[in-house]
XYZ file of N, CA and C in Angstrom:
456
model
N 33.057 172.636 -2.135
C 34.195 172.568 -1.223
C 33.951 171.418 -0.248
N 34.952 170.579 -0.078
C 34.810 169.433 0.818
C 34.909 169.870 2.277
N 34.420 169.002 3.165
C 34.410 169.291 4.600
C 35.803 169.584 5.122
N 36.821 168.818 4.695
C 38.163 169.020 5.227
C 38.759 170.374 4.846
N 38.243 171.015 3.803
C 38.729 172.348 3.445
C 38.071 173.437 4.277
N 36.954 173.128 4.934
C 36.251 174.106 5.759
C 36.728 174.090 7.201
N 37.161 172.950 7.713
C 37.556 172.820 9.111
C 38.977 173.320 9.298
N 39.157 174.195 10.262
C 40.481 174.708 10.599
C 40.907 174.119 11.935
N 42.190 174.213 12.240
C 42.685 173.633 13.487
C 42.409 174.563 14.669
N 42.085 173.935 15.807
C 41.763 174.685 17.016
C 41.753 173.743 18.214
N 41.787 174.355 19.398
C 41.573 173.681 20.676
C 40.614 174.565 21.453
N 39.486 173.983 21.901
C 38.483 174.782 22.602
C 38.144 174.159 23.949
N 38.141 174.989 24.988
C 37.675 174.641 26.330
C 36.358 175.383 26.532
N 35.302 174.671 26.942
C 34.033 175.317 27.230
C 33.447 174.722 28.511
N 33.161 175.567 29.476
C 32.577 175.094 30.732
C 31.090 174.834 30.504
N 30.671 173.604 30.812
C 29.286 173.211 30.543
C 28.488 172.919 31.816
N 29.165 172.826 32.952
C 28.487 172.557 34.225
C 29.423 172.980 35.347
N 28.838 173.429 36.462
C 29.680 173.803 37.609
C 28.913 173.648 38.904
N 29.681 173.452 39.968
C 29.154 173.583 41.321
C 30.171 174.409 42.093
N 30.095 174.419 43.404
C 30.990 175.307 44.152
C 32.445 174.846 44.201
N 32.734 173.570 43.868
C 34.098 173.059 43.980
C 34.742 172.669 42.649
N 33.960 172.207 41.692
C 34.512 171.757 40.412
C 33.599 172.214 39.274
N 34.123 172.084 38.057
C 33.294 172.309 36.884
C 33.642 171.271 35.826
N 32.736 171.131 34.869
C 32.954 170.196 33.771
C 33.289 170.990 32.522
N 34.338 170.549 31.835
C 34.814 171.233 30.651
C 34.617 170.326 29.439
N 33.981 170.871 28.405
C 33.937 170.167 27.122
C 35.151 170.646 26.332
N 35.966 169.695 25.908
C 37.159 170.018 25.136
C 36.966 169.480 23.728
N 37.099 170.371 22.762
C 37.039 170.017 21.347
C 38.371 170.388 20.727
N 38.818 169.579 19.783
C 40.045 169.893 19.074
C 39.960 169.355 17.655
N 40.656 170.040 16.758
C 40.748 169.592 15.376
C 42.077 170.054 14.806
N 42.659 169.228 13.960
C 43.848 169.666 13.215
C 43.539 169.690 11.716
N 42.267 169.802 11.376
C 41.748 169.838 10.011
C 41.703 168.453 9.371
N 42.272 167.436 9.999
C 42.159 166.060 9.517
C 41.417 165.193 10.527
N 41.660 165.452 11.809
C 41.034 164.689 12.880
C 40.296 165.652 13.804
N 39.209 165.150 14.386
C 38.412 165.923 15.337
C 38.186 165.056 16.563
N 38.258 165.655 17.748
C 37.988 164.914 18.975
C 37.243 165.776 19.971
N 36.520 165.106 20.869
C 35.775 165.805 21.909
C 35.672 164.916 23.140
N 35.760 165.535 24.290
C 35.517 164.844 25.552
C 34.994 165.844 26.562
N 34.510 165.341 27.671
C 34.054 166.179 28.772
C 34.724 165.681 30.044
N 35.493 166.567 30.692
C 36.261 166.203 31.876
C 36.042 167.233 32.976
N 36.332 166.830 34.216
C 36.185 167.720 35.360
C 37.503 168.420 35.667
N 37.399 169.643 36.169
C 38.572 170.427 36.527
C 38.181 171.399 37.635
N 39.185 172.107 38.156
C 38.948 173.120 39.176
C 39.495 174.461 38.701
N 39.010 175.524 39.298
C 39.505 176.865 38.961
C 41.001 176.976 39.222
N 41.446 176.394 40.347
C 42.859 176.474 40.708
C 43.740 175.781 39.675
N 43.343 174.598 39.262
C 44.126 173.832 38.295
C 44.181 174.541 36.940
N 43.039 175.029 36.474
C 42.996 175.702 35.177
C 43.774 177.014 35.217
N 43.689 177.742 36.314
C 44.450 178.992 36.462
C 45.953 178.721 36.464
N 46.364 177.665 37.150
C 47.784 177.298 37.192
C 48.303 176.984 35.792
N 47.515 176.225 35.023
C 47.887 175.927 33.640
C 47.990 177.213 32.815
N 46.991 178.081 32.931
C 47.001 179.337 32.168
C 48.221 180.183 32.524
N 48.581 180.238 33.788
C 49.740 181.026 34.200
C 51.048 180.472 33.650
N 51.119 179.164 33.447
C 52.319 178.570 32.841
C 52.473 179.007 31.396
N 51.362 179.316 30.740
C 51.403 179.737 29.336
C 51.841 181.186 29.158
N 51.862 181.952 30.253
C 52.260 183.351 30.184
C 53.672 183.459 29.615
N 53.830 184.237 28.567
C 55.111 184.470 27.885
C 55.682 183.248 27.178
N 54.895 182.194 27.007
C 55.372 181.055 26.227
C 55.484 181.494 24.777
N 56.519 181.213 24.056
C 57.598 180.258 24.283
C 58.910 180.894 24.714
N 58.876 182.100 25.295
C 60.112 182.797 25.650
C 61.031 181.969 26.532
N 60.451 181.184 27.426
C 61.288 180.393 28.333
C 61.755 179.080 27.713
N 61.192 178.702 26.571
C 61.629 177.502 25.861
C 61.250 176.180 26.508
N 60.498 176.223 27.593
C 60.123 175.000 28.294
C 58.937 174.326 27.610
N 58.810 173.045 27.848
C 57.630 172.303 27.430
C 56.587 172.444 28.534
N 55.352 172.723 28.147
C 54.267 172.850 29.115
C 53.308 171.690 28.894
N 52.979 170.987 29.974
C 52.117 169.807 29.891
C 50.965 169.959 30.873
N 49.752 169.621 30.419
C 48.566 169.730 31.260
C 47.675 168.519 31.025
N 47.179 167.930 32.117
C 46.293 166.772 32.031
C 44.999 167.044 32.770
N 43.924 166.497 32.220
C 42.615 166.523 32.866
C 42.077 165.109 32.820
N 41.467 164.663 33.895
C 40.948 163.302 33.950
C 42.058 162.286 34.132
N 41.754 161.046 33.814
C 42.706 159.952 33.982
C 42.757 159.116 32.712
N 43.973 158.865 32.229
C 44.169 158.088 31.004
C 43.566 156.689 31.153
N 42.933 156.213 30.090
C 42.283 154.897 30.051
C 41.233 154.728 31.142
N 40.577 155.833 31.503
C 39.522 155.796 32.500
C 38.266 156.389 31.883
N 37.464 157.069 32.675
C 36.191 157.620 32.201
C 36.400 158.652 31.084
N 37.231 159.660 31.329
C 37.511 160.706 30.343
C 38.911 161.245 30.588
N 39.568 161.727 29.516
C 40.950 162.173 29.641
C 41.274 163.165 28.541
N 42.138 164.105 28.879
C 42.715 165.006 27.893
C 44.097 165.413 28.378
N 45.067 165.405 27.481
C 46.382 165.972 27.790
C 46.767 166.919 26.670
N 47.479 167.960 27.065
C 47.900 168.992 26.126
C 49.358 169.290 26.409
N 50.174 169.289 25.352
C 51.605 169.565 25.496
C 51.992 170.664 24.510
N 52.526 171.775 25.040
C 53.010 172.886 24.230
C 54.535 172.779 24.133
N 55.090 172.972 22.936
C 56.534 172.858 22.736
C 56.948 173.673 21.519
N 58.230 174.023 21.472
C 58.784 174.733 20.324
C 59.183 173.715 19.265
N 58.802 173.978 18.033
C 59.169 173.102 16.925
C 60.563 173.456 16.417
N 60.878 174.746 16.405
C 62.174 175.211 15.916
C 62.535 176.515 16.627
N 63.602 177.165 16.175
C 64.066 178.395 16.826
C 63.493 179.664 16.218
N 62.554 179.541 15.284
C 62.016 180.743 14.643
C 60.548 181.003 15.009
N 60.084 180.427 16.087
C 58.762 180.744 16.602
C 57.634 179.810 16.223
N 57.945 178.699 15.588
C 56.889 177.726 15.308
C 56.611 176.911 16.567
N 55.335 176.839 16.930
C 54.931 176.184 18.172
C 53.984 175.039 17.854
N 54.237 173.906 18.480
C 53.360 172.751 18.342
C 52.560 172.532 19.613
N 51.348 172.024 19.426
C 50.490 171.659 20.550
C 50.003 170.245 20.272
N 50.451 169.306 21.107
C 50.000 167.923 20.986
C 48.796 167.733 21.900
N 47.724 167.186 21.342
C 46.472 167.022 22.076
C 46.083 165.550 22.048
N 45.856 164.975 23.215
C 45.344 163.610 23.353
C 43.973 163.695 23.993
N 42.987 163.079 23.353
C 41.624 163.123 23.861
C 41.070 161.706 23.919
N 40.417 161.386 25.037
C 39.686 160.124 25.178
C 38.271 160.480 25.576
N 37.291 159.904 24.894
C 35.906 160.260 25.181
C 35.447 159.714 26.518
N 34.384 160.301 27.025
C 33.877 159.926 28.342
C 32.890 158.764 28.214
N 33.401 157.558 28.328
C 32.565 156.349 28.325
C 33.052 155.410 29.417
N 32.159 154.595 29.891
C 32.526 153.593 30.878
C 33.387 152.537 30.204
N 34.498 152.192 30.822
C 35.397 151.186 30.239
C 35.499 149.958 31.142
N 34.469 149.724 31.931
C 34.509 148.584 32.845
C 34.638 147.256 32.112
N 34.024 147.159 30.957
C 33.952 145.865 30.291
C 34.867 145.738 29.079
N 34.968 146.800 28.255
C 35.760 146.700 27.044
C 36.555 147.990 26.809
N 37.864 147.935 26.936
C 38.686 149.105 26.641
C 38.591 149.500 25.176
N 38.310 148.544 24.295
C 38.211 148.819 22.864
C 37.049 149.758 22.538
N 36.078 149.820 23.434
C 34.897 150.655 23.232
C 35.243 152.145 23.279
N 36.323 152.486 23.932
C 36.691 153.881 24.151
C 37.334 154.477 22.895
N 36.830 155.636 22.477
C 37.410 156.346 21.335
C 38.522 157.260 21.817
N 39.618 157.277 21.059
C 40.778 158.100 21.401
C 41.284 158.772 20.132
N 41.855 159.964 20.297
C 42.478 160.650 19.177
C 43.695 161.420 19.697
N 44.740 161.437 18.899
C 45.960 162.182 19.214
C 46.309 162.999 17.979
N 46.567 164.274 18.176
C 46.844 165.147 17.040
C 47.784 166.269 17.445
N 48.310 166.937 16.443
C 49.119 168.130 16.660
C 48.499 169.278 15.873
N 48.466 170.449 16.506
C 48.163 171.670 15.783
C 49.358 172.598 15.941
N 49.552 173.475 14.963
C 50.610 174.463 15.047
C 49.976 175.821 15.282
N 50.547 176.560 16.229
C 49.977 177.844 16.625
C 51.068 178.911 16.651
N 50.619 180.163 16.745
C 51.536 181.294 16.830
C 51.508 181.877 18.240
N 52.580 182.543 18.649
C 52.636 183.079 20.012
C 51.454 183.977 20.387
N 50.993 184.829 19.485
C 49.879 185.717 19.831
C 48.592 184.932 20.078
N 48.416 183.796 19.408
C 47.240 182.948 19.653
C 47.302 182.358 21.058
N 48.502 181.987 21.508
C 48.660 181.460 22.868
C 48.357 182.552 23.887
N 48.797 183.778 23.620
C 48.504 184.892 24.532
C 46.999 185.086 24.702
N 46.262 185.069 23.598
C 44.803 185.236 23.656
C 44.147 184.071 24.390
N 44.602 182.863 24.124
C 44.074 181.668 24.774
C 44.336 181.715 26.275
N 45.540 182.123 26.650
C 45.929 182.211 28.053
C 45.017 183.169 28.816
N 44.726 184.319 28.238
C 43.839 185.298 28.881
C 42.421 184.743 29.010
N 41.945 184.075 27.979
C 40.603 183.487 28.019
C 40.512 182.377 29.056
N 41.562 181.553 29.156
C 41.574 180.495 30.168
C 41.501 181.074 31.576
N 42.277 182.118 31.836
C 42.230 182.750 33.162
C 40.831 183.284 33.461
N 40.199 183.846 32.457
C 38.867 184.398 32.657
C 37.846 183.305 32.969
N 37.844 182.214 32.204
C 36.847 181.167 32.478
C 37.144 180.441 33.787
N 38.417 180.366 34.171
C 38.752 179.768 35.464
C 38.211 180.634 36.599
N 38.251 181.944 36.408
C 37.792 182.872 37.442
C 36.271 182.868 37.569
N 35.560 182.982 36.445
C 34.100 183.106 36.505
C 33.382 181.762 36.338
N 34.123 180.727 36.012
C 33.612 179.361 35.850
C 32.476 179.271 34.834
N 32.626 180.004 33.744
C 31.710 179.871 32.611
C 32.369 180.474 31.382
N 31.839 180.096 30.218
C 32.371 180.620 28.972
C 33.261 179.627 28.275
N 34.021 180.150 27.289
C 34.916 179.298 26.514
C 36.208 180.018 26.177
N 37.223 179.216 25.904
C 38.532 179.710 25.484
C 38.934 178.899 24.263
N 39.360 179.597 23.197
C 39.720 178.918 21.948
C 41.135 179.290 21.551
N 41.916 178.265 21.261
C 43.259 178.432 20.714
C 43.166 178.105 19.235
N 43.393 179.105 18.393
C 43.299 178.914 16.946
C 44.645 178.503 16.377
N 44.622 177.556 15.471
C 45.831 177.121 14.788
C 46.268 178.123 13.736
N 47.478 177.936 13.242
C 48.051 178.838 12.233
C 47.232 178.888 10.951
N 46.496 177.832 10.655
C 45.720 177.804 9.418
C 44.434 178.636 9.493
N 44.209 179.325 10.591
C 43.048 180.204 10.724
C 43.376 181.665 10.420
N 44.581 181.936 9.974
C 44.949 183.317 9.632
C 44.113 183.793 8.449
N 43.833 185.082 8.431
C 43.003 185.655 7.378
C 43.643 185.559 5.997
N 44.956 185.540 5.922
C 45.614 185.502 4.618
C 45.738 184.097 4.051
N 45.209 183.094 4.734
C 45.229 181.723 4.208
C 44.083 181.506 3.257
């Protein structure tokens, strides 16, 4: 079995360092074709606010957007949740830029942009995990893509 048949789509937040005001999050994502990783700083308040926006998504039909870090800078990640259609298919667009110094050459920076498709119950589980890691400032939260279902 080839590597691409083993990798499933996901988005993972894992707290790898903290102090009293901020923490560092390692973000990994894969859509089974592309894989990306970066490490960015965040706060409990910011992560909790993002998690609360995900509550009951996609019932409100809004697009939810979250950014960490700064684009074309040291490290960056953006995540956009949206409805693909009216029957419950949900897309998550993920942009990741690795954490490297770009003082001299912007070309040196690795970037990846991908989409994963998820189900509402996966977002509910992810939302609860995000709130928990924001509160205790440790652990991980994983959003599994639709291709991780047991019947696949």
